[in-house]
Coordinates of N, CA and C in Angstrom, one line a residue:
M1 N -49.4 4.2 -14.6 CA -50.0 3.3 -13.8 C -48.9 2.5 -13.0
R2 N -49.1 2.3 -11.7 CA -48.1 1.5 -11.0 C -48.2 0.0 -11.2
R3 N -47.0 -0.5 -11.4 CA -47.0 -2.0 -11.6 C -46.8 -2.7 -10.2
R4 N -47.6 -3.7 -10.0 CA -47.6 -4.5 -8.8 C -46.3 -5.4 -8.7
A5 N -45.7 -5.5 -7.6 CA -44.5 -6.3 -7.4 C -44.9 -7.8 -7.6
P6 N -44.0 -8.6 -8.1 CA -44.3 -10.0 -8.4 C -44.6 -10.8 -7.1
F7 N -44.0 -10.3 -6.0 CA -44.2 -11.0 -4.7 C -44.8 -10.1 -3.7
S8 N -45.8 -10.5 -3.0 CA -46.3 -9.7 -1.9 C -45.3 -9.7 -0.7
P9 N -45.5 -8.8 0.2 CA -44.6 -8.8 1.4 C -44.6 -10.2 2.2
R10 N -45.8 -10.8 2.2 CA -45.9 -12.1 2.9 C -45.1 -13.1 2.2
R11 N -45.2 -13.2 0.9 CA -44.4 -14.1 0.1 C -42.9 -13.9 0.2
R12 N -42.5 -12.6 0.2 CA -41.1 -12.2 0.4 C -40.6 -12.7 1.7
A13 N -41.4 -12.5 2.8 CA -41.0 -13.0 4.1 C -40.8 -14.5 4.2
L14 N -41.8 -15.2 3.5 CA -41.7 -16.7 3.5 C -40.5 -17.2 2.7
L15 N -40.2 -16.5 1.6 CA -39.1 -16.8 0.8 C -37.8 -16.6 1.6
A16 N -37.7 -15.5 2.3 CA -36.5 -15.2 3.1 C -36.3 -16.2 4.2
L17 N -37.4 -16.6 4.8 CA -37.4 -17.6 5.9 C -36.9 -18.9 5.3
L18 N -37.4 -19.3 4.1 CA -37.0 -20.6 3.5 C -35.5 -20.5 3.2
V19 N -35.0 -19.4 2.6 CA -33.6 -19.3 2.3 C -32.7 -19.4 3.6
L20 N -33.2 -18.7 4.7 CA -32.5 -18.8 6.0 C -32.4 -20.3 6.5
V21 N -33.5 -21.0 6.4 CA -33.6 -22.4 6.9 C -32.6 -23.3 6.1
L22 N -32.7 -23.1 4.8 CA -31.8 -23.9 3.9 C -30.3 -23.5 4.1
A23 N -30.0 -22.3 4.4 CA -28.6 -21.9 4.7 C -28.2 -22.5 6.0
W24 N -29.1 -22.5 7.0 CA -28.7 -23.1 8.3 C -28.5 -24.6 8.1
L25 N -29.4 -25.3 7.4 CA -29.2 -26.7 7.1 C -27.9 -27.0 6.4
G26 N -27.5 -26.2 5.4 CA -26.3 -26.4 4.7 C -25.1 -26.2 5.7
W27 N -25.1 -25.2 6.5 CA -24.1 -24.9 7.5 C -24.0 -26.1 8.5
S28 N -25.1 -26.6 9.0 CA -25.1 -27.7 9.9 C -24.5 -28.9 9.3
W29 N -24.9 -29.2 8.0 CA -24.3 -30.4 7.4 C -22.8 -30.2 7.2
W30 N -22.4 -29.0 6.8 CA -21.0 -28.8 6.5 C -20.1 -28.9 7.8
T31 N -20.6 -28.4 8.9 CA -19.9 -28.5 10.1 C -20.0 -29.8 10.8
G32 N -20.9 -30.7 10.4 CA -21.1 -32.0 11.0 C -21.9 -32.1 12.2
M33 N -22.9 -31.2 12.3 CA -23.8 -31.2 13.5 C -24.5 -32.5 13.6
A34 N -24.8 -33.0 14.8 CA -25.4 -34.3 15.0 C -26.8 -34.5 14.3
I35 N -27.5 -33.4 14.2 CA -28.9 -33.5 13.7 C -28.9 -33.8 12.2
T36 N -27.8 -33.4 11.5 CA -27.7 -33.7 10.1 C -26.8 -34.8 9.7
A37 N -26.3 -35.5 10.7 CA -25.3 -36.6 10.5 C -25.9 -38.0 10.5
G38 N -27.2 -38.1 10.5 CA -27.9 -39.4 10.4 C -27.9 -40.1 11.8
V39 N -27.8 -39.3 12.9 CA -27.8 -39.9 14.2 C -29.3 -40.1 14.6
K40 N -29.6 -41.3 15.1 CA -30.9 -41.6 15.6 C -31.2 -41.0 16.9
Q41 N -32.5 -40.8 17.2 CA -32.9 -40.1 18.4 C -32.4 -40.8 19.7
A42 N -32.4 -42.2 19.6 CA -31.9 -42.9 20.8 C -30.4 -42.7 21.0
Q43 N -29.7 -42.4 20.0 CA -28.2 -42.1 20.1 C -27.9 -40.7 20.7
M44 N -28.9 -39.9 20.8 CA -28.6 -38.5 21.2 C -28.7 -38.4 22.8
D45 N -28.4 -39.4 23.5 CA -28.4 -39.4 24.9 C -27.0 -39.0 25.4
W46 N -26.8 -37.7 25.5 CA -25.4 -37.2 25.7 C -25.0 -37.3 27.1
D47 N -25.9 -37.3 28.1 CA -25.5 -37.4 29.5 C -25.5 -38.9 30.0
G48 N -25.9 -39.9 29.2 CA -25.8 -41.3 29.5 C -26.9 -41.8 30.5
D49 N -28.0 -41.1 30.7 CA -29.0 -41.5 31.6 C -30.0 -42.5 31.0
G50 N -29.9 -42.8 29.7 CA -30.8 -43.8 29.1 C -32.0 -43.2 28.4
L51 N -32.2 -41.9 28.6 CA -33.3 -41.2 28.0 C -32.8 -40.0 27.2
T52 N -33.5 -39.8 26.1 CA -33.2 -38.6 25.3 C -34.2 -37.5 25.5
S53 N -33.8 -36.4 26.2 CA -34.7 -35.3 26.5 C -34.8 -34.3 25.4
R54 N -35.7 -33.4 25.6 CA -35.8 -32.3 24.6 C -34.5 -31.4 24.6
A55 N -33.9 -31.2 25.7 CA -32.7 -30.5 25.8 C -31.6 -31.1 25.0
E56 N -31.5 -32.5 25.1 CA -30.5 -33.2 24.3 C -30.8 -33.1 22.8
L57 N -32.0 -33.2 22.4 CA -32.4 -33.0 21.0 C -31.9 -31.6 20.5
W58 N -32.2 -30.6 21.4 CA -31.8 -29.2 21.0 C -30.2 -29.1 20.9
Q59 N -29.5 -29.8 21.8 CA -28.1 -29.8 21.7 C -27.6 -30.5 20.4
A60 N -28.3 -31.5 19.9 CA -27.9 -32.1 18.7 C -28.0 -31.1 17.5
V61 N -28.9 -30.1 17.7 CA -29.1 -29.1 16.6 C -27.9 -28.1 16.6
H62 N -27.4 -27.7 17.8 CA -26.5 -26.6 17.8 C -25.2 -26.9 18.6
A63 N -25.1 -27.9 19.4 CA -23.9 -28.0 20.3 C -23.1 -29.3 20.1
V64 N -23.5 -30.3 19.4 CA -22.8 -31.5 19.3 C -22.5 -31.8 17.8
R65 N -21.2 -32.1 17.6 CA -20.7 -32.4 16.3 C -20.3 -33.9 16.2
V66 N -20.4 -34.5 15.0 CA -20.0 -35.8 14.8 C -18.9 -35.9 13.8
E67 N -17.8 -36.6 14.2 CA -16.6 -36.8 13.4 C -16.6 -38.3 13.0
H68 N -16.5 -38.5 11.7 CA -16.5 -39.9 11.2 C -15.0 -40.3 10.9
T69 N -14.6 -41.5 11.4 CA -13.3 -42.0 11.0 C -13.4 -43.4 10.5
E70 N -12.5 -43.8 9.7 CA -12.6 -45.2 9.1 C -11.1 -45.7 9.1
D71 N -10.9 -46.9 9.6 CA -9.6 -47.6 9.7 C -9.9 -49.0 9.2
G72 N -9.7 -49.2 7.9 CA -10.0 -50.5 7.3 C -11.5 -50.8 7.4
S73 N -11.8 -51.9 8.1 CA -13.2 -52.3 8.2 C -13.9 -51.7 9.5
R74 N -13.1 -51.0 10.3 CA -13.6 -50.4 11.5 C -14.0 -48.9 11.2
K75 N -15.3 -48.6 11.5 CA -15.9 -47.3 11.3 C -16.3 -46.7 12.6
C76 N -15.9 -45.5 12.9 CA -16.2 -44.9 14.2 C -16.9 -43.6 14.0
Q77 N -17.8 -43.2 15.0 CA -18.4 -41.9 15.1 C -18.0 -41.4 16.4
R78 N -17.4 -40.2 16.4 CA -16.9 -39.5 17.6 C -17.8 -38.3 17.8
F79 N -18.5 -38.3 18.9 CA -19.4 -37.2 19.3 C -18.6 -36.2 20.2
V80 N -18.5 -34.9 19.8 CA -17.8 -33.9 20.5 C -18.6 -32.7 20.7
W81 N -18.4 -32.0 21.8 CA -19.0 -30.7 22.0 C -18.4 -29.6 21.1
T82 N -19.1 -28.8 20.5 CA -18.6 -27.8 19.6 C -17.8 -26.7 20.3
R83 N -18.1 -26.4 21.5 CA -17.5 -25.3 22.2 C -16.0 -25.5 22.6
N84 N -15.7 -26.8 23.0 CA -14.4 -27.1 23.5 C -13.8 -28.4 22.9
D85 N -14.4 -29.0 22.0 CA -13.9 -30.3 21.4 C -13.8 -31.4 22.4
E86 N -14.5 -31.3 23.5 CA -14.5 -32.4 24.5 C -15.3 -33.6 23.9
V87 N -14.7 -34.8 24.0 CA -15.3 -36.0 23.5 C -16.4 -36.4 24.4
I88 N -17.7 -36.6 23.9 CA -18.8 -37.1 24.7 C -18.7 -38.7 24.7
R89 N -18.6 -39.3 23.5 CA -18.4 -40.7 23.4 C -18.0 -41.1 22.0
V90 N -17.5 -42.3 21.8 CA -17.1 -42.8 20.5 C -17.9 -44.1 20.3
D91 N -18.5 -44.2 19.2 CA -19.2 -45.4 18.8 C -18.5 -46.0 17.6
C92 N -18.0 -47.3 17.7 CA -17.3 -47.9 16.7 C -18.0 -49.2 16.3
R93 N -17.9 -49.6 15.1 CA -18.4 -50.9 14.6 C -17.5 -51.4 13.5
T94 N -17.4 -52.7 13.5 CA -16.6 -53.4 12.4 C -17.6 -54.0 11.4
Q95 N -17.3 -53.6 10.2 CA -18.2 -54.1 9.1 C -17.3 -55.1 8.3
L96 N -17.8 -56.3 8.2 CA -17.1 -57.3 7.4 C -17.4 -57.2 6.0
Q97 N -16.4 -57.3 5.1 CA -16.6 -57.3 3.7 C -16.8 -58.7 3.2
P98 N -17.7 -58.8 2.2 CA -17.9 -60.2 1.6 C -16.6 -60.7 0.9
A99 N -16.4 -62.0 1.0 CA -15.2 -62.6 0.4 C -15.3 -62.5 -1.1
P100 N -14.2 -62.2 -1.8 CA -14.3 -62.1 -3.3 C -14.4 -63.5 -3.9

């Protein structure tokens, strides 16, 4: 008698899709893509027109990287294109530490 496989072809396909999505998310986080770096949608205005379009959201998924730097109490986020490392913009803020 033939034994039935534990997963049907549909379940195997869904499992493979889930593994691919998780691998892509891990790669995006590791490379510092903007979509996984905690960047708000309003900050994804790469062309500076004041509006975030669908194309700019898609660029945050695959074309824009965020580099974090810290110099004392000054913390900066540098947004760069992945293809040529051209800087789009730099956002810096100073965080004051409470007095001891």
